[in-house]
Tab-separated table of C-alpha atoms and ligand atoms in Angstrom:
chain	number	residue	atom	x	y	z
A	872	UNK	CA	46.045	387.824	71.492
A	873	UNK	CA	49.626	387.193	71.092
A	874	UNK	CA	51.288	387.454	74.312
A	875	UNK	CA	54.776	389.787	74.822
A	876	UNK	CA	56.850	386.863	76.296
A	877	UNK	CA	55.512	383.440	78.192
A	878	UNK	CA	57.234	380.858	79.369
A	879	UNK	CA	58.184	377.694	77.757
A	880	UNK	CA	56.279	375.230	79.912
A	881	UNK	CA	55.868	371.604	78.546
A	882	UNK	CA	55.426	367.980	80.078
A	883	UNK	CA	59.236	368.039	80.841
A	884	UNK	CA	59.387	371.070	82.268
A	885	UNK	CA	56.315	369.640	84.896
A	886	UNK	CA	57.798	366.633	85.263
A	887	UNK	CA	61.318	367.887	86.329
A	888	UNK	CA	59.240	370.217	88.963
A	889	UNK	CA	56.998	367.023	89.868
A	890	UNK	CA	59.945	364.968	90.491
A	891	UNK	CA	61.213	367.695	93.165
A	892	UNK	CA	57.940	367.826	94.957
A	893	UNK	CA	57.994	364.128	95.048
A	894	UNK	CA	61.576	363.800	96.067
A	895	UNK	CA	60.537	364.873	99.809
A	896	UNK	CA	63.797	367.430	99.582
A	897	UNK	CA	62.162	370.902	98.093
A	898	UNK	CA	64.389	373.935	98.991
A	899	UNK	CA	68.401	374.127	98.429
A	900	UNK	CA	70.077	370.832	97.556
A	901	UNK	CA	70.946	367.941	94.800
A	902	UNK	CA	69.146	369.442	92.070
A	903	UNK	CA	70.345	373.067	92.732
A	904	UNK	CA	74.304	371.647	92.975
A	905	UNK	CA	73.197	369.735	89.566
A	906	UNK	CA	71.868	373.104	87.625
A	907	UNK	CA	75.032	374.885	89.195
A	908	UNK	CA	77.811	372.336	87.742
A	909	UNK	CA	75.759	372.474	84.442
A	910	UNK	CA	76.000	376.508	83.854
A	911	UNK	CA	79.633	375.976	84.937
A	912	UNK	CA	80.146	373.675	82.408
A	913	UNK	CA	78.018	375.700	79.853
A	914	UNK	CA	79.922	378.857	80.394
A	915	UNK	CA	83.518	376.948	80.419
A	916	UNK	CA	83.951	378.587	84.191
A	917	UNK	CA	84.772	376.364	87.217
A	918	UNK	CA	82.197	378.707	90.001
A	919	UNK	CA	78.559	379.257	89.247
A	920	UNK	CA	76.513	380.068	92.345
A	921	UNK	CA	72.120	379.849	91.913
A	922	UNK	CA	70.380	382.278	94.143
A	923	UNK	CA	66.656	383.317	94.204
A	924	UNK	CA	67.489	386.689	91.509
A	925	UNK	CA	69.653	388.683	89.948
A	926	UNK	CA	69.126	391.158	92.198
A	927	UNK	CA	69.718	389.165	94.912
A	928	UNK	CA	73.204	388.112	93.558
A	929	UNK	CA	74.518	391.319	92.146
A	930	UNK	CA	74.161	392.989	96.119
A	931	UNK	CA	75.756	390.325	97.301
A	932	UNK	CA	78.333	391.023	95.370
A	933	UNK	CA	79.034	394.641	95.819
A	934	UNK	CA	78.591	393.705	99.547
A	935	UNK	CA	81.155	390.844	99.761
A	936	UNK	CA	83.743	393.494	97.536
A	937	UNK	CA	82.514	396.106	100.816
A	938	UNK	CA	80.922	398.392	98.207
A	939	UNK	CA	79.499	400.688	100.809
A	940	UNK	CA	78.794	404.860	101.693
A	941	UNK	CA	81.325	407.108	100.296
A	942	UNK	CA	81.840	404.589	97.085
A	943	UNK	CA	80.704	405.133	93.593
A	944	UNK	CA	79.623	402.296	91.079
A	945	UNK	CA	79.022	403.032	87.674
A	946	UNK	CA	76.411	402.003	85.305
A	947	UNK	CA	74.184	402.656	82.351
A	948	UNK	CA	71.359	404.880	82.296
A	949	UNK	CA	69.779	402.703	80.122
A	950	UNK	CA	68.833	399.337	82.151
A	951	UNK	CA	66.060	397.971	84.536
A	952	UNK	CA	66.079	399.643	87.871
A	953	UNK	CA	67.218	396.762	89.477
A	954	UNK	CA	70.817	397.655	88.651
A	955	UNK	CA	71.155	400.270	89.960
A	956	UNK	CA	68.783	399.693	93.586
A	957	UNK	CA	71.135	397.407	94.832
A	958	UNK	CA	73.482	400.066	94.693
A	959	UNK	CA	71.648	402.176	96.418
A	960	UNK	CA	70.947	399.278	98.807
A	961	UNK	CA	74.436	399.340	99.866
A	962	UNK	CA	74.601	402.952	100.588
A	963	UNK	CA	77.013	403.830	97.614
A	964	UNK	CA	76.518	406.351	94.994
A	965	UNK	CA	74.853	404.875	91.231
A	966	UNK	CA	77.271	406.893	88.421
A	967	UNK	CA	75.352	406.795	85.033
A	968	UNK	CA	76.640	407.192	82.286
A	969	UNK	CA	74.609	407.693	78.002
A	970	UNK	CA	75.099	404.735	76.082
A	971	UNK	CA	75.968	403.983	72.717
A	972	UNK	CA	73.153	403.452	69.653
A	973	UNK	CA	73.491	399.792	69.979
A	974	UNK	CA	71.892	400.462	74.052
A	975	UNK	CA	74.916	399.550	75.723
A	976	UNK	CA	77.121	401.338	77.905
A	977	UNK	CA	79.930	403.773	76.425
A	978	UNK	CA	83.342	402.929	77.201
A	979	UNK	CA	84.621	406.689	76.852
A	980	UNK	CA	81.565	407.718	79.199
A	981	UNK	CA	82.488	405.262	81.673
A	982	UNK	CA	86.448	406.715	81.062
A	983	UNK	CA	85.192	409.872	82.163
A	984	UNK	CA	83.030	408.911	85.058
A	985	UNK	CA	85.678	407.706	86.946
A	986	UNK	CA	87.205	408.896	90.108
A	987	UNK	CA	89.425	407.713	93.329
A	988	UNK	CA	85.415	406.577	94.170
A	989	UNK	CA	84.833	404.380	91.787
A	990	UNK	CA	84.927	400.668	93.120
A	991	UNK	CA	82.860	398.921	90.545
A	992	UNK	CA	81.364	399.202	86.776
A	993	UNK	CA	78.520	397.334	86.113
A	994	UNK	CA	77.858	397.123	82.472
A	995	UNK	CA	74.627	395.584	81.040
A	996	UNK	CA	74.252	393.261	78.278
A	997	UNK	CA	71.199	395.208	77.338
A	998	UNK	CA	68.782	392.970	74.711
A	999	UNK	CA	71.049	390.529	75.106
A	1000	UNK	CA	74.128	391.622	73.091
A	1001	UNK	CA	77.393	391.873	74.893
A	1002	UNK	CA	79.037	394.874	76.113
A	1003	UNK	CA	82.746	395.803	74.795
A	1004	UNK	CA	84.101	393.718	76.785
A	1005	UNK	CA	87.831	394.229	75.715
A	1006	UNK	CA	87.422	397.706	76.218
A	1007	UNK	CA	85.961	398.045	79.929
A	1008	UNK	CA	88.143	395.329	80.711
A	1009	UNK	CA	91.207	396.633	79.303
A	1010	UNK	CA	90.532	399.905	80.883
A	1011	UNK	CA	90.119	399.107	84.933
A	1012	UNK	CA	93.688	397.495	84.155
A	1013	UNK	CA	95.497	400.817	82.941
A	1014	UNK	CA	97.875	402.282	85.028
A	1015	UNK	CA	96.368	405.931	85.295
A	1016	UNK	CA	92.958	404.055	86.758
A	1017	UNK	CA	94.882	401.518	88.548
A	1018	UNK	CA	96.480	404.427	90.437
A	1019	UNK	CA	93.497	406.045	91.275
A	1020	UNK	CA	92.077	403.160	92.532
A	1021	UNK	CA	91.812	403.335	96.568
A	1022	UNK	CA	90.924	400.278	98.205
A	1023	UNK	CA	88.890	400.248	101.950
A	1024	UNK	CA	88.736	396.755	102.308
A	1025	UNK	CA	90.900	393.265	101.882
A	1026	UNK	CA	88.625	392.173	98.762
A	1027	UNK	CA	89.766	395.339	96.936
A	1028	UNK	CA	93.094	395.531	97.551
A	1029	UNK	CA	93.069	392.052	96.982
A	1030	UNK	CA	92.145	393.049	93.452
A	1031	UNK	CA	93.844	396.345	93.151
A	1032	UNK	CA	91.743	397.822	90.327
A	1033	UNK	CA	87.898	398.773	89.719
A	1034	UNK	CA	85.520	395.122	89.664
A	1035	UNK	CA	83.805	394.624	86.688
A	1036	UNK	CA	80.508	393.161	87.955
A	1037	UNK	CA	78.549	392.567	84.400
A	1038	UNK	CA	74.258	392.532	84.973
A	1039	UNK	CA	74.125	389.512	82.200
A	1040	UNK	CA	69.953	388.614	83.268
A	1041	UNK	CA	69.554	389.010	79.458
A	1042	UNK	CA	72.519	387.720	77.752
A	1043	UNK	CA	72.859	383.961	79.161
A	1044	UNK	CA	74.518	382.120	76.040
A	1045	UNK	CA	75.524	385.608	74.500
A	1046	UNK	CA	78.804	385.092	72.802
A	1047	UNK	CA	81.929	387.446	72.712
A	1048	UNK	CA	84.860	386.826	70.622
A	1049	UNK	CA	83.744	383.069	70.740
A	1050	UNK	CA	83.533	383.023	74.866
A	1051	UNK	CA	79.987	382.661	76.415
A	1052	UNK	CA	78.931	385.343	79.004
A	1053	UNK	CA	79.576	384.429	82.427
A	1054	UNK	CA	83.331	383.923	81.368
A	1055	UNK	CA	83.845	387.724	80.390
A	1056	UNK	CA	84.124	389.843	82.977
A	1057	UNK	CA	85.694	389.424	86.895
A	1058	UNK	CA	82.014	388.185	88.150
A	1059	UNK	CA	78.672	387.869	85.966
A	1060	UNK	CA	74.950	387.445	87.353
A	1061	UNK	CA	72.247	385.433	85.436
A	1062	UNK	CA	68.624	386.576	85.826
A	1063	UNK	CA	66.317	383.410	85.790
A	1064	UNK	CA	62.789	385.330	86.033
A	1065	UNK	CA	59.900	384.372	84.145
A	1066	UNK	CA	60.106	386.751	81.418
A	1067	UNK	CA	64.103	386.118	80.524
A	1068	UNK	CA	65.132	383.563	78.058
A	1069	UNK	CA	65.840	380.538	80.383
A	1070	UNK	CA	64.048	380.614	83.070
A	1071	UNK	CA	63.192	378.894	86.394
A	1072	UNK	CA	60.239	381.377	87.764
A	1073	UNK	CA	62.608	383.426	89.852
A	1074	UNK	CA	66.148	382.843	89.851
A	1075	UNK	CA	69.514	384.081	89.320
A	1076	UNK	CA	73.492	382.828	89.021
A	1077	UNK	CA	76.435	384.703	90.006
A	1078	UNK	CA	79.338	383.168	87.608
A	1079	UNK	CA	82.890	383.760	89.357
A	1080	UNK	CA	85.507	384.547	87.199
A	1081	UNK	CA	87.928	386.426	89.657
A	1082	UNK	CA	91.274	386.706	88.861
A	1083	UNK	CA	94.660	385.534	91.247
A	1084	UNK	CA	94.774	386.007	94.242
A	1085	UNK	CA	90.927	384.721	94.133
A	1086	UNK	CA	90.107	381.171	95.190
A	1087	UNK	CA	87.057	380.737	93.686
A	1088	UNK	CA	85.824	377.429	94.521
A	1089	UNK	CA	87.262	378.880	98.113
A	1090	UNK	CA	84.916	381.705	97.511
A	1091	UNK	CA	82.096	379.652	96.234
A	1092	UNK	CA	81.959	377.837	99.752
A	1093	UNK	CA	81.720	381.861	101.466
A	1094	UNK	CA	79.429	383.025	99.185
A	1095	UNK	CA	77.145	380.061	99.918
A	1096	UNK	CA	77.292	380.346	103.323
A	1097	UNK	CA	76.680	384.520	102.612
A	1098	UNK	CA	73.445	383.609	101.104
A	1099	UNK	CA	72.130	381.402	104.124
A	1100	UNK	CA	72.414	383.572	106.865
A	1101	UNK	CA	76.236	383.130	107.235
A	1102	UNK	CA	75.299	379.846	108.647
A	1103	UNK	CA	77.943	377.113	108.967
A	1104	UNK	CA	75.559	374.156	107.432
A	1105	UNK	CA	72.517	374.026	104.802
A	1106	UNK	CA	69.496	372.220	105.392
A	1107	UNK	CA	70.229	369.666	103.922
A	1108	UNK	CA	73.684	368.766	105.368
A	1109	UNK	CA	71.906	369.580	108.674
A	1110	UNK	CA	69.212	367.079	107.793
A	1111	UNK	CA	72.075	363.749	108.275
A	1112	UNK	CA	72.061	362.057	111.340
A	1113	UNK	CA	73.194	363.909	114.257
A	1114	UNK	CA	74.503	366.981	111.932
A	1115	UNK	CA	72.549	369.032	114.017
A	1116	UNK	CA	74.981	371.813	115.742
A	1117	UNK	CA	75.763	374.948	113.765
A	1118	UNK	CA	77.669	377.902	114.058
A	1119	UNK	CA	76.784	381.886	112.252
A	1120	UNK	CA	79.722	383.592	111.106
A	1121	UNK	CA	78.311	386.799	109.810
A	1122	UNK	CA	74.756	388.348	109.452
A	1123	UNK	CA	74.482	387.143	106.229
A	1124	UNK	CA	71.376	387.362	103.709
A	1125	UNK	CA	68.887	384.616	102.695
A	1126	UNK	CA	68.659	384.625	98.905
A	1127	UNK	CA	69.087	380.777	97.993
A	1128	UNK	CA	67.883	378.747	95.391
A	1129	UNK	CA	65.218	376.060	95.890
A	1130	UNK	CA	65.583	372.449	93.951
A	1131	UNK	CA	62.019	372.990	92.741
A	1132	UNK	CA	62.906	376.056	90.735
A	1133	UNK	CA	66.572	374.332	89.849
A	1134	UNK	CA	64.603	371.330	87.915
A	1135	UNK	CA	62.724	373.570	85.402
A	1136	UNK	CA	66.506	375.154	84.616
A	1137	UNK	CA	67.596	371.425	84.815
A	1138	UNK	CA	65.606	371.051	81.584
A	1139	UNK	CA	65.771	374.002	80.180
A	1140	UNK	CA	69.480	374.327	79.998
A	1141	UNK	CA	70.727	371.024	77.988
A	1142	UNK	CA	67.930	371.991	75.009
A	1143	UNK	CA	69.143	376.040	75.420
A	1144	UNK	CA	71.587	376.649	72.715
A	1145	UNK	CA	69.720	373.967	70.461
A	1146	UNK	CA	65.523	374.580	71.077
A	1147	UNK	CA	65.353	377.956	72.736
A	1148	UNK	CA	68.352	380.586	70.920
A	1149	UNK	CA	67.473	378.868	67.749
A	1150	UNK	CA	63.734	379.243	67.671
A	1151	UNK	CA	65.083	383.067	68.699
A	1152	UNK	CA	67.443	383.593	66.827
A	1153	UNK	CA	64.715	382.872	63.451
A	1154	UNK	CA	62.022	385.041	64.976
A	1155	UNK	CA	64.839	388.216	64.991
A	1156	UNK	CA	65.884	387.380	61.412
A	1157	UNK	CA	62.277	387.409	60.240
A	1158	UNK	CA	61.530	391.101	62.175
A	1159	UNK	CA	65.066	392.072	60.889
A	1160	UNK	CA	63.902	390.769	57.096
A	1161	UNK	CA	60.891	392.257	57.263
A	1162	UNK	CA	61.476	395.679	58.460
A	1163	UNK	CA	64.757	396.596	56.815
A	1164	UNK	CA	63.181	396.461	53.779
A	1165	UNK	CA	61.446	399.798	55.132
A	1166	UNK	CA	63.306	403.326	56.239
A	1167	UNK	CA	61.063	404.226	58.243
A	1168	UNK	CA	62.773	401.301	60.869
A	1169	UNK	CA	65.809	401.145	62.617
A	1170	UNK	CA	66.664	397.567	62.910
A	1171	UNK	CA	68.940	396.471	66.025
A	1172	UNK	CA	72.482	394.944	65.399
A	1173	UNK	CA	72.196	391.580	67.226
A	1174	UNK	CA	75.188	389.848	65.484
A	1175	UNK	CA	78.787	390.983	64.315
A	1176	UNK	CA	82.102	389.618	63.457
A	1177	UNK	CA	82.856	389.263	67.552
A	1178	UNK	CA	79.725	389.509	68.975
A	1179	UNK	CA	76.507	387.312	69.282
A	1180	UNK	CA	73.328	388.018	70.776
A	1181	UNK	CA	71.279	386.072	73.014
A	1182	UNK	CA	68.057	387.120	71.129
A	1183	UNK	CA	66.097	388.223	74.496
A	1184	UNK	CA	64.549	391.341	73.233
A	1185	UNK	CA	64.240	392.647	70.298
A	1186	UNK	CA	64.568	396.467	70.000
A	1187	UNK	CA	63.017	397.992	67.057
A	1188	UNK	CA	63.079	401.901	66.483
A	1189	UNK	CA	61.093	404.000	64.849
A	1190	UNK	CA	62.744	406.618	62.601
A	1191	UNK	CA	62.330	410.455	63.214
A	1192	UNK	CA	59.238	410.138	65.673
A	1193	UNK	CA	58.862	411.731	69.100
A	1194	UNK	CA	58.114	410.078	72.085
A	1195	UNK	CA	54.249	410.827	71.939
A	1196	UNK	CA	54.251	408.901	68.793
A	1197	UNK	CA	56.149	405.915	70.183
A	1198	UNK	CA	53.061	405.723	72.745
A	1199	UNK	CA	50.803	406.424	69.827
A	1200	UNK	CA	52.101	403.620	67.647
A	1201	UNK	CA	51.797	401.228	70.873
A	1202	UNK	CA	48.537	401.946	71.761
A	1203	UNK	CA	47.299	400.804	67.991
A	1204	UNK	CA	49.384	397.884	67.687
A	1205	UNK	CA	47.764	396.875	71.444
A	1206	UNK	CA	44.301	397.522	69.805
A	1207	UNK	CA	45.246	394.648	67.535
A	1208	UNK	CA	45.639	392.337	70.191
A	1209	UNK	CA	49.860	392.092	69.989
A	1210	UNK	CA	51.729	392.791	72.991
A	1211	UNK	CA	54.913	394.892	72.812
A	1212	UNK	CA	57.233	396.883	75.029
A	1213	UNK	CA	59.695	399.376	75.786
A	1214	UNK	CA	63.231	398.492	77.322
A	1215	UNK	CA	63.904	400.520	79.192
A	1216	UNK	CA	62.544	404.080	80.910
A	1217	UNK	CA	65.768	404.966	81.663
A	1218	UNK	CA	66.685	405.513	85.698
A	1219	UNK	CA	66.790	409.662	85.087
A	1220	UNK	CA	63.516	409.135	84.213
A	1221	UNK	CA	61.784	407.191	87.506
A	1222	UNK	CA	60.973	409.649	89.851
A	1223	UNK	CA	62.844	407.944	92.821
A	1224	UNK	CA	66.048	408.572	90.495
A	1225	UNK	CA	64.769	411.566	89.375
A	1226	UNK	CA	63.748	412.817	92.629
A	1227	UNK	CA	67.404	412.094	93.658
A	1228	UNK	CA	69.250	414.584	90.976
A	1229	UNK	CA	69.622	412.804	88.023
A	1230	UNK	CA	68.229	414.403	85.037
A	1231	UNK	CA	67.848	413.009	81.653
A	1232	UNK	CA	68.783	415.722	79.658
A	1233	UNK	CA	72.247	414.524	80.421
A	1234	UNK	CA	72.153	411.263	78.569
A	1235	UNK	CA	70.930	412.411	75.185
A	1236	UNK	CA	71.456	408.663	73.322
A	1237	UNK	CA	69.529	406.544	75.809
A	1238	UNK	CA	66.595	409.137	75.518
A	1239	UNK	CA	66.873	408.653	72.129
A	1240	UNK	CA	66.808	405.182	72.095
A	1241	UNK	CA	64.543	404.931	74.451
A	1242	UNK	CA	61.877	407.569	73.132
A	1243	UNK	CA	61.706	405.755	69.489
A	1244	UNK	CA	61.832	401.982	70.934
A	1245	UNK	CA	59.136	399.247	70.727
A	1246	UNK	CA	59.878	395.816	71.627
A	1247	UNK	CA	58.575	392.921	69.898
A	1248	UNK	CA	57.266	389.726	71.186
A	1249	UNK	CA	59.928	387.097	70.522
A	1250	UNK	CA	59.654	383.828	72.635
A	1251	UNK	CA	59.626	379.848	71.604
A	1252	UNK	CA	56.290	378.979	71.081
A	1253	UNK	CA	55.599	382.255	69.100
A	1254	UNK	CA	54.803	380.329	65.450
A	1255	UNK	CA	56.008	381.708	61.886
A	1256	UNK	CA	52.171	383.069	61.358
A	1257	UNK	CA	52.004	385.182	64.371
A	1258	UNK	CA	55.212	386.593	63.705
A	1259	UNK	CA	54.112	387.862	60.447
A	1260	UNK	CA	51.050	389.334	62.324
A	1261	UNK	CA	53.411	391.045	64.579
A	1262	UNK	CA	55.137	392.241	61.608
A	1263	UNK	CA	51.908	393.519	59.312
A	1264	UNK	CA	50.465	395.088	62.799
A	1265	UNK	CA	53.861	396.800	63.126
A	1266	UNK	CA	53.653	398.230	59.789
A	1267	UNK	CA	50.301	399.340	59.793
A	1268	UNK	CA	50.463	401.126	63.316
A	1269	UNK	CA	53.490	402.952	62.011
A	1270	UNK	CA	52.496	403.966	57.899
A	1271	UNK	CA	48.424	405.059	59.309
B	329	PLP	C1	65.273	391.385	84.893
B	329	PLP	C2	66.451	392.240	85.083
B	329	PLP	C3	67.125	392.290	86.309
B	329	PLP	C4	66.585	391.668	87.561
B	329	PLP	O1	66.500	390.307	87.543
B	329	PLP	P1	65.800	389.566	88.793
B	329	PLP	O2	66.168	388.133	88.613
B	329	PLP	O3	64.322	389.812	88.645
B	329	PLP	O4	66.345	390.145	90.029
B	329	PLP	C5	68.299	393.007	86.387
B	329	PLP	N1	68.788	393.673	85.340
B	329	PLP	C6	68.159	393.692	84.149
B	329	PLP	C7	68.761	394.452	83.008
B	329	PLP	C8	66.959	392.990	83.992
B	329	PLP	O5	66.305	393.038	82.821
């Protein structure tokens, strides 16, 4: 069987995690500062804060801006639910909006979708190929949105304009205009769960990027403290010698990191670039070989002049079919033992979304997308021969 995406797990990897157990000092601490100044450094930012998810990080952030009821946050309708729960989580209104062929969010939708409401856009580096960065960003600065922009709380009018808040947990070492994700927008979250391309089990980064005013090793220290309860000291600096007394300064969450999840990212991250998008970046040139040379496929754009993927998924489509036939083609190529995918059902489609309003005959693109899209297994240890299986499986579910 050849799996849809596994880990890479080798003796380094074990004895990074081995070295934590043994270490006596398990949860928060030396080896979670260590991954933290080393995605900093990787994404040429100076703030990088680990937390146990995405998820986790992306609410806090739309709680420290005071994203909250009466507010509306835009988004894709084309992503993983967890983008848009957290906005829900925080009482405020999810605004999706189609995307364009290439997955990702449409800058004119997003135009359109906004209102004196909006507080934050969330774009998604879907697959792992940036956004339009320029564009969004460009955008929350014009005057006309500027204007309409009305702040409720001393984060936002300390910005002035819309957040962009970019959902990055595929696109880690994605590349725009020669800048690495995590550098792109105002504030950028990492996923680090099993199935993403560098991963520590569970996991996630929020990269801070905030403009002036900001102090963002000042807000590095709040957002810590955010993520532990609000409390004054972590368990390890309580842990010293008479460092016993603390103080709470807000009900804060409890999303951090531990050091035994921060050593398998410890050794993932220095081979990333090198080992793990190479290996990647090979398998997606041999699917995009292989099945341009028929019609029948759509191949995904994962590289352009300004733009560079992070190879996490790769999104083929099928040509002309209907959704039935999508399910038709997976259940044959599952019948010969290769596991594929589909990223994403989009949110209009979930019946919790669904059940609240949204419909799916309004975004006709990510239906589109969505109802002709298989993903393809692409992950390091996946060798040259079973990536021609994948592809002669592929073929054959598709031409019977
Ligand atoms: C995986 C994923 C998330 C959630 O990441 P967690 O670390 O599991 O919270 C969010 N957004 C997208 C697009 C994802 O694929």
């Amino acid at each position: 069987m050849i799996p849809f995406s596994p880990p890479r797990i080798d003796d380094l990897v074990i004895a990074e995690v081995v070295d934590a157990l043994r270490s006596g000092w398990i949860t928060t601490g030396p080896k979670v500062a260590k991954f933290e100044k080393m995605l900093a450094d990787y994404c040429n930012i100076s703030n990088v804060l680990c937390l146990n998810s995405n998820s986790a990080g992306m609410e806090l952030m739309l709680r420290w801006f005071g994203v909250q009821a009466g507010d509306e946050v835009i988004l894709p309708a084309y992503t993983y639910t967890a983008t848009a729960n957290v906005i829900v989580h925080c009482g405020a209104k999810p605004v999706m909006v189609d995307v364009n062929d290439d997955f990702n969010i449409n800058v004119e939708n997003i135009r359109k979708a906004i209102t004196s409401r909006t507080k934050v856009i969330m774009p998604v580096d879907i697959a792992g190929f940036p956004c339009d960065y320029d564009e969004i960003n460009s955008l929350v600065k014009e005057e006309a949105v500027r204007k309409m922009f009305s702040p409720n709380t001393q984060e936002q009018r300390a910005l002035g304009r819309i957040l962009v808040l970019s959902d990055a947990a595929h696109s880690i070492g994605a590349k725009y205009k020669g800048k690495r994700t995590g550098a792109l927008t105002d504030i950028t979250v990492f996923s680090f769960h099993a199935v993403k391309n560098l991963t520590t089990a569970e996991g996630g980064a929020v990269c801070l990027n905030l403009p002036e005013p900001f102090n963002c090793q000042e807000l590095y220290k709040q957002l810590r403290t955010k993520s532990l309860h609000g409390q004054s000291k972590d368990a390890l600096a309580k842990s010293q010698i008479g460092n016993w007394r603390y103080d709470v300064t807000e009900a804060g969450f409890k999303c951090n990191m531990t050091d035994i999840l921060a050593a398998i990212g410890l050794v993932e991250l220095p081979r990333y670039d090198s080992e793990m998008l190479a290996r990647r970046k090979q398998i997606f040139d041999a699917y995009s070989a292989a099945f341009s040379q028929n019609s029948q496929f759509q191949v995904p754009v994962y590289e352009t002049i300004i733009k560079t993927s992070s190879y996490h998924v790769y999104p083929l489509r099928i040509k002309g079919i209907s959704e039935a036939q999508r399910d038709e083609i997976m259940k044959r190529i599952f019948e010969q033992e290769v596991c594929v995918n589909v990223h994403f059902i989009p949110l209009p489609m979930l019946s919790f979304y669904k059940n609240s309003g949204y419909c799916i005959d309004n975004y006709p693109v990510t239906y589109d997308n969505y109802s002709r899209e298989i993903s393809l297994p692409v992950y390091f240890d996946l060798t040259d021969e079973q990536v021609d299986t994948v592809i002669q499986t592929v073929i054959q579910a598709v031409t019977k």
